[in-house]
Amino acid sequence: MRLITHNLLQCHVKNCNSNNFPLKIEDAQVELIEADYNPEFLVNMLPKIDWPVLVNTAKQLGLPEIPAQVPEDAENNEAFLQGLHSVLLETHIQQGRMICPGCGHVFNIKEGIPNMLLAEHEI
Ligand SMILES: [Zn+2]
């Protein structure tokens, strides 16, 4: 599971409508998997990313630091975009779990795939 997915993911358990983002990551095993660098994609994603969440997640997982704020020249800042590419698209959580801060639901991650399925009473 790439960090871009984590950054866009919220809990969807029934009646869990507040405090359901970000999911708290625990016991993560991280792997770097090379991906094609596409600066236009990154620039387009920037407004959709919850930046403070990404900064915290990178810190928690011990990844190379990303700036606390998006630089003003982000579109033309090659070093920034390369760093963002690595954190957002090449960093995969292979094992671990995500916990909803609101309802405490645990979403397990196995072999890089988060299990977002809910039991019937949670839908
Ligand atoms: Zn929840």
mmCIF file of N, CA and C and ligand atoms in Angstrom:
data_model
loop_
_atom_site.group_PDB
_atom_site.id
_atom_site.type_symbol
_atom_site.label_atom_id
_atom_site.label_comp_id
_atom_site.label_asym_id
_atom_site.label_seq_id
_atom_site.Cartn_x
_atom_site.Cartn_y
_atom_site.Cartn_z
ATOM 1 N N MET A 1 0.836 -1.180 0.000
ATOM 2 C CA MET A 1 0.000 0.000 0.000
ATOM 3 C C MET A 1 0.880 1.242 0.000
ATOM 4 N N ARG A 2 0.682 2.087 -1.003
ATOM 5 C CA ARG A 2 1.507 3.279 -1.087
ATOM 6 C C ARG A 2 0.994 4.340 -0.099
ATOM 7 N N LEU A 3 1.881 5.269 0.250
ATOM 8 C CA LEU A 3 1.474 6.294 1.215
ATOM 9 C C LEU A 3 0.421 7.225 0.641
ATOM 10 N N ILE A 4 0.373 7.351 -0.679
ATOM 11 C CA ILE A 4 -0.678 8.185 -1.272
ATOM 12 C C ILE A 4 -2.051 7.599 -0.931
ATOM 13 N N THR A 5 -2.131 6.277 -0.874
ATOM 14 C CA THR A 5 -3.408 5.635 -0.527
ATOM 15 C C THR A 5 -3.763 5.943 0.924
ATOM 16 N N HIS A 6 -2.782 5.778 1.798
ATOM 17 C CA HIS A 6 -3.034 6.078 3.212
ATOM 18 C C HIS A 6 -3.507 7.519 3.380
ATOM 19 N N ASN A 7 -2.930 8.423 2.602
ATOM 20 C CA ASN A 7 -3.249 9.840 2.755
ATOM 21 C C ASN A 7 -4.675 10.171 2.311
ATOM 22 N N LEU A 8 -5.275 9.302 1.507
ATOM 23 C CA LEU A 8 -6.617 9.572 0.988
ATOM 24 C C LEU A 8 -7.674 8.697 1.656
ATOM 25 N N LEU A 9 -7.232 7.831 2.561
ATOM 26 C CA LEU A 9 -8.114 6.802 3.103
ATOM 27 C C LEU A 9 -8.735 7.213 4.425
ATOM 28 N N GLN A 10 -10.048 7.080 4.517
ATOM 29 C CA GLN A 10 -10.675 7.279 5.825
ATOM 30 C C GLN A 10 -11.540 6.070 6.156
ATOM 31 N N CYS A 11 -11.849 5.945 7.440
ATOM 32 C CA CYS A 11 -12.652 4.825 7.906
ATOM 33 C C CYS A 11 -14.064 4.957 7.353
ATOM 34 N N HIS A 12 -14.653 3.834 6.945
ATOM 35 C CA HIS A 12 -16.008 3.895 6.396
ATOM 36 C C HIS A 12 -16.951 2.952 7.136
ATOM 37 N N VAL A 13 -16.619 2.689 8.397
ATOM 38 C CA VAL A 13 -17.536 1.935 9.244
ATOM 39 C C VAL A 13 -18.802 2.768 9.467
ATOM 40 N N LYS A 14 -19.928 2.068 9.553
ATOM 41 C CA LYS A 14 -21.209 2.745 9.735
ATOM 42 C C LYS A 14 -21.165 3.712 10.925
ATOM 43 N N ASN A 15 -21.688 4.896 10.744
ATOM 44 C CA ASN A 15 -21.773 5.925 11.788
ATOM 45 C C ASN A 15 -20.415 6.461 12.250
ATOM 46 N N CYS A 16 -19.363 6.052 11.590
ATOM 47 C CA CYS A 16 -18.037 6.589 11.929
ATOM 48 C C CYS A 16 -17.766 7.728 10.956
ATOM 49 N N ASN A 17 -18.265 8.902 11.289
ATOM 50 C CA ASN A 17 -18.219 10.012 10.337
ATOM 51 C C ASN A 17 -17.319 11.152 10.772
ATOM 52 N N SER A 18 -16.842 11.083 12.010
ATOM 53 C CA SER A 18 -15.944 12.147 12.446
ATOM 54 C C SER A 18 -14.718 11.500 13.067
ATOM 55 N N ASN A 19 -13.628 12.229 13.060
ATOM 56 C CA ASN A 19 -12.383 11.706 13.609
ATOM 57 C C ASN A 19 -12.034 10.352 12.975
ATOM 58 N N ASN A 20 -12.324 10.207 11.681
ATOM 59 C CA ASN A 20 -12.068 8.925 11.010
ATOM 60 C C ASN A 20 -10.897 9.025 10.031
ATOM 61 N N PHE A 21 -10.061 10.036 10.218
ATOM 62 C CA PHE A 21 -8.899 10.281 9.374
ATOM 63 C C PHE A 21 -7.894 11.085 10.176
ATOM 64 N N PRO A 22 -6.604 10.842 10.034
ATOM 65 C CA PRO A 22 -6.001 9.725 9.302
ATOM 66 C C PRO A 22 -6.032 8.444 10.121
ATOM 67 N N LEU A 23 -5.986 7.326 9.432
ATOM 68 C CA LEU A 23 -5.864 6.047 10.123
ATOM 69 C C LEU A 23 -4.453 5.961 10.704
ATOM 70 N N LYS A 24 -4.385 5.494 11.943
ATOM 71 C CA LYS A 24 -3.101 5.420 12.638
ATOM 72 C C LYS A 24 -2.367 4.149 12.196
ATOM 73 N N ILE A 25 -1.128 4.304 11.777
ATOM 74 C CA ILE A 25 -0.357 3.167 11.289
ATOM 75 C C ILE A 25 0.407 2.531 12.451
ATOM 76 N N GLU A 26 0.347 1.207 12.533
ATOM 77 C CA GLU A 26 1.106 0.497 13.568
ATOM 78 C C GLU A 26 1.870 -0.670 12.952
ATOM 79 N N ASP A 27 3.034 -0.941 13.554
ATOM 80 C CA ASP A 27 3.854 -2.097 13.174
ATOM 81 C C ASP A 27 4.069 -2.203 11.669
ATOM 82 N N ALA A 28 4.382 -1.090 11.054
ATOM 83 C CA ALA A 28 4.523 -1.087 9.599
ATOM 84 C C ALA A 28 5.873 -1.650 9.168
ATOM 85 N N GLN A 29 5.829 -2.489 8.152
ATOM 86 C CA GLN A 29 7.049 -2.897 7.453
ATOM 87 C C GLN A 29 7.030 -2.210 6.105
ATOM 88 N N VAL A 30 8.076 -1.409 5.882
ATOM 89 C CA VAL A 30 8.083 -0.541 4.710
ATOM 90 C C VAL A 30 9.071 -1.060 3.678
ATOM 91 N N GLU A 31 8.690 -0.947 2.417
ATOM 92 C CA GLU A 31 9.574 -1.351 1.331
ATOM 93 C C GLU A 31 9.555 -0.266 0.265
ATOM 94 N N LEU A 32 10.728 0.007 -0.301
ATOM 95 C CA LEU A 32 10.795 0.975 -1.399
ATOM 96 C C LEU A 32 10.739 0.225 -2.725
ATOM 97 N N ILE A 33 9.787 0.582 -3.553
ATOM 98 C CA ILE A 33 9.644 -0.053 -4.860
ATOM 99 C C ILE A 33 9.658 1.054 -5.906
ATOM 100 N N GLU A 34 10.640 0.964 -6.805
ATOM 101 C CA GLU A 34 10.814 2.029 -7.787
ATOM 102 C C GLU A 34 9.586 2.200 -8.673
ATOM 103 N N ALA A 35 9.253 3.452 -8.940
ATOM 104 C CA ALA A 35 8.128 3.750 -9.817
ATOM 105 C C ALA A 35 8.558 4.841 -10.793
ATOM 106 N N ASP A 36 7.875 4.917 -11.942
ATOM 107 C CA ASP A 36 8.200 5.953 -12.927
ATOM 108 C C ASP A 36 7.916 7.332 -12.338
ATOM 109 N N TYR A 37 8.842 8.237 -12.563
ATOM 110 C CA TYR A 37 8.724 9.598 -12.042
ATOM 111 C C TYR A 37 7.857 10.434 -12.988
ATOM 112 N N ASN A 38 6.799 10.989 -12.445
ATOM 113 C CA ASN A 38 5.864 11.760 -13.253
ATOM 114 C C ASN A 38 5.526 13.068 -12.522
ATOM 115 N N PRO A 39 6.346 14.122 -12.801
ATOM 116 C CA PRO A 39 6.164 15.372 -12.051
ATOM 117 C C PRO A 39 4.777 15.988 -12.232
ATOM 118 N N GLU A 40 4.189 15.878 -13.419
ATOM 119 C CA GLU A 40 2.854 16.486 -13.632
ATOM 120 C C GLU A 40 1.836 15.837 -12.706
ATOM 121 N N PHE A 41 1.916 14.513 -12.568
ATOM 122 C CA PHE A 41 0.993 13.812 -11.673
ATOM 123 C C PHE A 41 1.129 14.328 -10.243
ATOM 124 N N LEU A 42 2.382 14.489 -9.803
ATOM 125 C CA LEU A 42 2.623 14.946 -8.428
ATOM 126 C C LEU A 42 2.049 16.343 -8.222
ATOM 127 N N VAL A 43 2.287 17.221 -9.190
ATOM 128 C CA VAL A 43 1.791 18.597 -9.068
ATOM 129 C C VAL A 43 0.266 18.590 -9.007
ATOM 130 N N ASN A 44 -0.360 17.749 -9.805
ATOM 131 C CA ASN A 44 -1.832 17.663 -9.792
ATOM 132 C C ASN A 44 -2.362 17.087 -8.487
ATOM 133 N N MET A 45 -1.578 16.217 -7.866
ATOM 134 C CA MET A 45 -2.014 15.593 -6.609
ATOM 135 C C MET A 45 -1.875 16.541 -5.416
ATOM 136 N N LEU A 46 -0.977 17.490 -5.523
ATOM 137 C CA LEU A 46 -0.643 18.328 -4.359
ATOM 138 C C LEU A 46 -1.864 18.893 -3.630
ATOM 139 N N PRO A 47 -2.848 19.459 -4.353
ATOM 140 C CA PRO A 47 -4.002 20.027 -3.622
ATOM 141 C C PRO A 47 -4.838 18.971 -2.898
ATOM 142 N N LYS A 48 -4.712 17.706 -3.291
ATOM 143 C CA LYS A 48 -5.530 16.653 -2.688
ATOM 144 C C LYS A 48 -4.855 16.008 -1.482
ATOM 145 N N ILE A 49 -3.567 16.257 -1.326
ATOM 146 C CA ILE A 49 -2.804 15.627 -0.248
ATOM 147 C C ILE A 49 -3.010 16.386 1.055
ATOM 148 N N ASP A 50 -3.240 15.666 2.126
ATOM 149 C CA ASP A 50 -3.242 16.291 3.454
ATOM 150 C C ASP A 50 -1.786 16.363 3.899
ATOM 151 N N TRP A 51 -1.224 17.546 3.742
ATOM 152 C CA TRP A 51 0.231 17.681 3.889
ATOM 153 C C TRP A 51 0.720 17.362 5.307
ATOM 154 N N PRO A 52 0.127 17.943 6.342
ATOM 155 C CA PRO A 52 0.615 17.610 7.697
ATOM 156 C C PRO A 52 0.549 16.109 8.000
ATOM 157 N N VAL A 53 -0.473 15.436 7.479
ATOM 158 C CA VAL A 53 -0.576 13.983 7.691
ATOM 159 C C VAL A 53 0.588 13.276 7.004
ATOM 160 N N LEU A 54 0.918 13.710 5.798
ATOM 161 C CA LEU A 54 2.025 13.087 5.080
ATOM 162 C C LEU A 54 3.348 13.325 5.809
ATOM 163 N N VAL A 55 3.541 14.532 6.300
ATOM 164 C CA VAL A 55 4.772 14.859 7.036
ATOM 165 C C VAL A 55 4.895 13.948 8.262
ATOM 166 N N ASN A 56 3.798 13.809 9.001
ATOM 167 C CA ASN A 56 3.824 12.961 10.202
ATOM 168 C C ASN A 56 4.051 11.498 9.870
ATOM 169 N N THR A 57 3.401 11.035 8.814
ATOM 170 C CA THR A 57 3.546 9.626 8.434
ATOM 171 C C THR A 57 4.993 9.336 8.038
ATOM 172 N N ALA A 58 5.581 10.238 7.255
ATOM 173 C CA ALA A 58 6.973 10.048 6.833
ATOM 174 C C ALA A 58 7.896 9.998 8.053
ATOM 175 N N LYS A 59 7.632 10.885 8.997
ATOM 176 C CA LYS A 59 8.440 10.929 10.215
ATOM 177 C C LYS A 59 8.281 9.630 10.997
ATOM 178 N N GLN A 60 7.025 9.204 11.156
ATOM 179 C CA GLN A 60 6.740 7.998 11.932
ATOM 180 C C GLN A 60 7.422 6.776 11.327
ATOM 181 N N LEU A 61 7.453 6.710 9.996
ATOM 182 C CA LEU A 61 8.014 5.537 9.326
ATOM 183 C C LEU A 61 9.522 5.661 9.129
ATOM 184 N N GLY A 62 10.100 6.765 9.584
ATOM 185 C CA GLY A 62 11.548 6.942 9.472
ATOM 186 C C GLY A 62 12.016 7.184 8.047
ATOM 187 N N LEU A 63 11.178 7.817 7.248
ATOM 188 C CA LEU A 63 11.537 8.113 5.862
ATOM 189 C C LEU A 63 12.321 9.422 5.798
ATOM 190 N N PRO A 64 12.996 9.667 4.659
ATOM 191 C CA PRO A 64 13.682 10.953 4.519
ATOM 192 C C PRO A 64 12.686 12.088 4.742
ATOM 193 N N GLU A 65 13.154 13.126 5.399
ATOM 194 C CA GLU A 65 12.246 14.196 5.794
ATOM 195 C C GLU A 65 11.699 14.935 4.574
ATOM 196 N N ILE A 66 10.437 15.306 4.655
ATOM 197 C CA ILE A 66 9.876 16.187 3.638
ATOM 198 C C ILE A 66 9.555 17.517 4.313
ATOM 199 N N PRO A 67 9.553 18.600 3.528
ATOM 200 C CA PRO A 67 9.367 19.929 4.144
ATOM 201 C C PRO A 67 8.039 20.032 4.884
ATOM 202 N N ALA A 68 8.025 20.793 5.970
ATOM 203 C CA ALA A 68 6.816 20.959 6.781
ATOM 204 C C ALA A 68 5.708 21.644 5.994
ATOM 205 N N GLN A 69 6.114 22.464 5.015
ATOM 206 C CA GLN A 69 5.141 23.138 4.152
ATOM 207 C C GLN A 69 5.497 22.836 2.704
ATOM 208 N N VAL A 70 4.478 22.844 1.855
ATOM 209 C CA VAL A 70 4.749 22.721 0.419
ATOM 210 C C VAL A 70 5.448 24.005 -0.032
ATOM 211 N N PRO A 71 6.626 23.886 -0.671
ATOM 212 C CA PRO A 71 7.316 25.106 -1.109
ATOM 213 C C PRO A 71 6.488 25.865 -2.155
ATOM 214 N N GLU A 72 6.666 27.165 -2.187
ATOM 215 C CA GLU A 72 5.877 27.977 -3.130
ATOM 216 C C GLU A 72 6.218 27.662 -4.575
ATOM 217 N N ASP A 73 7.459 27.263 -4.798
ATOM 218 C CA ASP A 73 7.885 26.956 -6.167
ATOM 219 C C ASP A 73 7.778 25.448 -6.457
ATOM 220 N N ALA A 74 6.859 24.764 -5.762
ATOM 221 C CA ALA A 74 6.768 23.300 -5.841
ATOM 222 C C ALA A 74 6.793 22.774 -7.280
ATOM 223 N N GLU A 75 6.060 23.432 -8.157
ATOM 224 C CA GLU A 75 5.928 22.942 -9.546
ATOM 225 C C GLU A 75 7.265 22.829 -10.258
ATOM 226 N N ASN A 76 8.195 23.718 -9.892
ATOM 227 C CA ASN A 76 9.485 23.731 -10.582
ATOM 228 C C ASN A 76 10.625 23.285 -9.684
ATOM 229 N N ASN A 77 10.278 22.771 -8.519
ATOM 230 C CA ASN A 77 11.300 22.399 -7.547
ATOM 231 C C ASN A 77 11.576 20.897 -7.667
ATOM 232 N N GLU A 78 12.590 20.617 -8.493
ATOM 233 C CA GLU A 78 12.897 19.232 -8.848
ATOM 234 C C GLU A 78 13.235 18.389 -7.605
ATOM 235 N N ALA A 79 14.037 18.943 -6.715
ATOM 236 C CA ALA A 79 14.447 18.180 -5.525
ATOM 237 C C ALA A 79 13.235 17.856 -4.662
ATOM 238 N N PHE A 80 12.351 18.835 -4.509
ATOM 239 C CA PHE A 80 11.135 18.619 -3.727
ATOM 240 C C PHE A 80 10.269 17.536 -4.364
ATOM 241 N N LEU A 81 10.073 17.630 -5.672
ATOM 242 C CA LEU A 81 9.189 16.674 -6.357
ATOM 243 C C LEU A 81 9.776 15.256 -6.335
ATOM 244 N N GLN A 82 11.090 15.167 -6.462
ATOM 245 C CA GLN A 82 11.736 13.843 -6.394
ATOM 246 C C GLN A 82 11.532 13.219 -5.010
ATOM 247 N N GLY A 83 11.695 14.047 -3.980
ATOM 248 C CA GLY A 83 11.508 13.559 -2.613
ATOM 249 C C GLY A 83 10.066 13.133 -2.383
ATOM 250 N N LEU A 84 9.146 13.942 -2.891
ATOM 251 C CA LEU A 84 7.726 13.639 -2.748
ATOM 252 C C LEU A 84 7.382 12.336 -3.481
ATOM 253 N N HIS A 85 7.933 12.187 -4.676
ATOM 254 C CA HIS A 85 7.727 10.969 -5.461
ATOM 255 C C HIS A 85 8.115 9.735 -4.655
ATOM 256 N N SER A 86 9.276 9.814 -4.028
ATOM 257 C CA SER A 86 9.772 8.672 -3.264
ATOM 258 C C SER A 86 8.862 8.346 -2.081
ATOM 259 N N VAL A 87 8.459 9.380 -1.355
ATOM 260 C CA VAL A 87 7.643 9.158 -0.160
ATOM 261 C C VAL A 87 6.225 8.709 -0.534
ATOM 262 N N LEU A 88 5.658 9.366 -1.518
ATOM 263 C CA LEU A 88 4.240 9.176 -1.825
ATOM 264 C C LEU A 88 3.980 7.927 -2.670
ATOM 265 N N LEU A 89 4.868 7.657 -3.618
ATOM 266 C CA LEU A 89 4.571 6.637 -4.633
ATOM 267 C C LEU A 89 5.494 5.426 -4.588
ATOM 268 N N GLU A 90 6.668 5.579 -3.977
ATOM 269 C CA GLU A 90 7.606 4.454 -3.971
ATOM 270 C C GLU A 90 7.681 3.761 -2.617
ATOM 271 N N THR A 91 7.131 4.406 -1.596
ATOM 272 C CA THR A 91 7.150 3.821 -0.252
ATOM 273 C C THR A 91 5.880 3.007 -0.060
ATOM 274 N N HIS A 92 6.059 1.723 0.147
ATOM 275 C CA HIS A 92 4.923 0.820 0.310
ATOM 276 C C HIS A 92 4.916 0.250 1.720
ATOM 277 N N ILE A 93 3.754 0.237 2.337
ATOM 278 C CA ILE A 93 3.611 -0.488 3.600
ATOM 279 C C ILE A 93 3.211 -1.905 3.226
ATOM 280 N N GLN A 94 4.087 -2.848 3.536
ATOM 281 C CA GLN A 94 3.841 -4.232 3.126
ATOM 282 C C GLN A 94 3.077 -5.022 4.179
ATOM 283 N N GLN A 95 3.391 -4.739 5.438
ATOM 284 C CA GLN A 95 2.723 -5.416 6.540
ATOM 285 C C GLN A 95 2.425 -4.386 7.612
ATOM 286 N N GLY A 96 1.419 -4.646 8.387
ATOM 287 C CA GLY A 96 1.096 -3.766 9.498
ATOM 288 C C GLY A 96 -0.399 -3.626 9.624
ATOM 289 N N ARG A 97 -0.800 -2.551 10.273
ATOM 290 C CA ARG A 97 -2.236 -2.309 10.391
ATOM 291 C C ARG A 97 -2.495 -0.824 10.538
ATOM 292 N N MET A 98 -3.746 -0.459 10.238
ATOM 293 C CA MET A 98 -4.183 0.920 10.393
ATOM 294 C C MET A 98 -5.384 0.910 11.322
ATOM 295 N N ILE A 99 -5.374 1.856 12.242
ATOM 296 C CA ILE A 99 -6.436 1.894 13.247
ATOM 297 C C ILE A 99 -7.182 3.220 13.144
ATOM 298 N N CYS A 100 -8.507 3.127 13.121
ATOM 299 C CA CYS A 100 -9.334 4.325 13.035
ATOM 300 C C CYS A 100 -9.304 5.052 14.373
ATOM 301 N N PRO A 101 -8.969 6.359 14.355
ATOM 302 C CA PRO A 101 -8.925 7.103 15.616
ATOM 303 C C PRO A 101 -10.312 7.281 16.227
ATOM 304 N N GLY A 102 -11.350 7.173 15.397
ATOM 305 C CA GLY A 102 -12.709 7.402 15.874
ATOM 306 C C GLY A 102 -13.322 6.171 16.512
ATOM 307 N N CYS A 103 -13.387 5.067 15.750
ATOM 308 C CA CYS A 103 -14.112 3.887 16.234
ATOM 309 C C CYS A 103 -13.184 2.742 16.620
ATOM 310 N N GLY A 104 -11.890 2.876 16.343
ATOM 311 C CA GLY A 104 -10.942 1.848 16.748
ATOM 312 C C GLY A 104 -10.881 0.643 15.827
ATOM 313 N N HIS A 105 -11.604 0.709 14.695
ATOM 314 C CA HIS A 105 -11.561 -0.425 13.769
ATOM 315 C C HIS A 105 -10.125 -0.637 13.280
ATOM 316 N N VAL A 106 -9.727 -1.899 13.192
ATOM 317 C CA VAL A 106 -8.384 -2.244 12.742
ATOM 318 C C VAL A 106 -8.459 -2.738 11.293
ATOM 319 N N PHE A 107 -7.705 -2.074 10.422
ATOM 320 C CA PHE A 107 -7.586 -2.513 9.027
ATOM 321 C C PHE A 107 -6.194 -3.122 8.870
ATOM 322 N N ASN A 108 -6.141 -4.420 8.662
ATOM 323 C CA ASN A 108 -4.842 -5.077 8.519
ATOM 324 C C ASN A 108 -4.287 -4.879 7.120
ATOM 325 N N ILE A 109 -2.964 -4.825 7.051
ATOM 326 C CA ILE A 109 -2.279 -4.745 5.758
ATOM 327 C C ILE A 109 -1.427 -5.999 5.624
ATOM 328 N N LYS A 110 -1.696 -6.758 4.570
ATOM 329 C CA LYS A 110 -0.932 -7.989 4.340
ATOM 330 C C LYS A 110 -0.433 -8.005 2.907
ATOM 331 N N GLU A 111 0.855 -8.306 2.763
ATOM 332 C CA GLU A 111 1.473 -8.350 1.434
ATOM 333 C C GLU A 111 1.129 -7.106 0.628
ATOM 334 N N GLY A 112 1.138 -5.977 1.310
ATOM 335 C CA GLY A 112 0.971 -4.699 0.630
ATOM 336 C C GLY A 112 -0.465 -4.301 0.360
ATOM 337 N N ILE A 113 -1.415 -5.123 0.786
ATOM 338 C CA ILE A 113 -2.821 -4.827 0.477
ATOM 339 C C ILE A 113 -3.612 -4.618 1.759
ATOM 340 N N PRO A 114 -4.221 -3.413 1.886
ATOM 341 C CA PRO A 114 -5.046 -3.181 3.072
ATOM 342 C C PRO A 114 -6.382 -3.897 2.949
ATOM 343 N N ASN A 115 -6.797 -4.533 4.022
ATOM 344 C CA ASN A 115 -8.093 -5.196 4.010
ATOM 345 C C ASN A 115 -9.146 -4.199 4.509
ATOM 346 N N MET A 116 -9.876 -3.637 3.556
ATOM 347 C CA MET A 116 -10.863 -2.615 3.888
ATOM 348 C C MET A 116 -12.265 -3.206 4.028
ATOM 349 N N LEU A 117 -12.352 -4.512 3.966
ATOM 350 C CA LEU A 117 -13.664 -5.153 4.092
ATOM 351 C C LEU A 117 -14.173 -5.010 5.525
ATOM 352 N N LEU A 118 -15.486 -4.845 5.638
ATOM 353 C CA LEU A 118 -16.104 -4.708 6.952
ATOM 354 C C LEU A 118 -17.025 -5.887 7.186
ATOM 355 N N ALA A 119 -17.260 -6.194 8.463
ATOM 356 C CA ALA A 119 -18.258 -7.196 8.802
ATOM 357 C C ALA A 119 -19.649 -6.607 8.554
ATOM 358 N N GLU A 120 -20.642 -7.477 8.426
ATOM 359 C CA GLU A 120 -21.979 -6.997 8.036
ATOM 360 C C GLU A 120 -22.523 -5.924 8.986
ATOM 361 N N HIS A 121 -22.299 -6.104 10.289
ATOM 362 C CA HIS A 121 -22.844 -5.136 11.238
ATOM 363 C C HIS A 121 -22.127 -3.794 11.203
ATOM 364 N N GLU A 122 -21.027 -3.724 10.466
ATOM 365 C CA GLU A 122 -20.264 -2.452 10.408
ATOM 366 C C GLU A 122 -20.611 -1.625 9.176
ATOM 367 N N ILE A 123 -21.435 -2.208 8.293
ATOM 368 C CA ILE A 123 -21.698 -1.539 7.012
ATOM 369 C C ILE A 123 -22.883 -0.583 7.140
HETATM 370 ZN ZN ZN B 1 -13.922 4.359 12.233
#
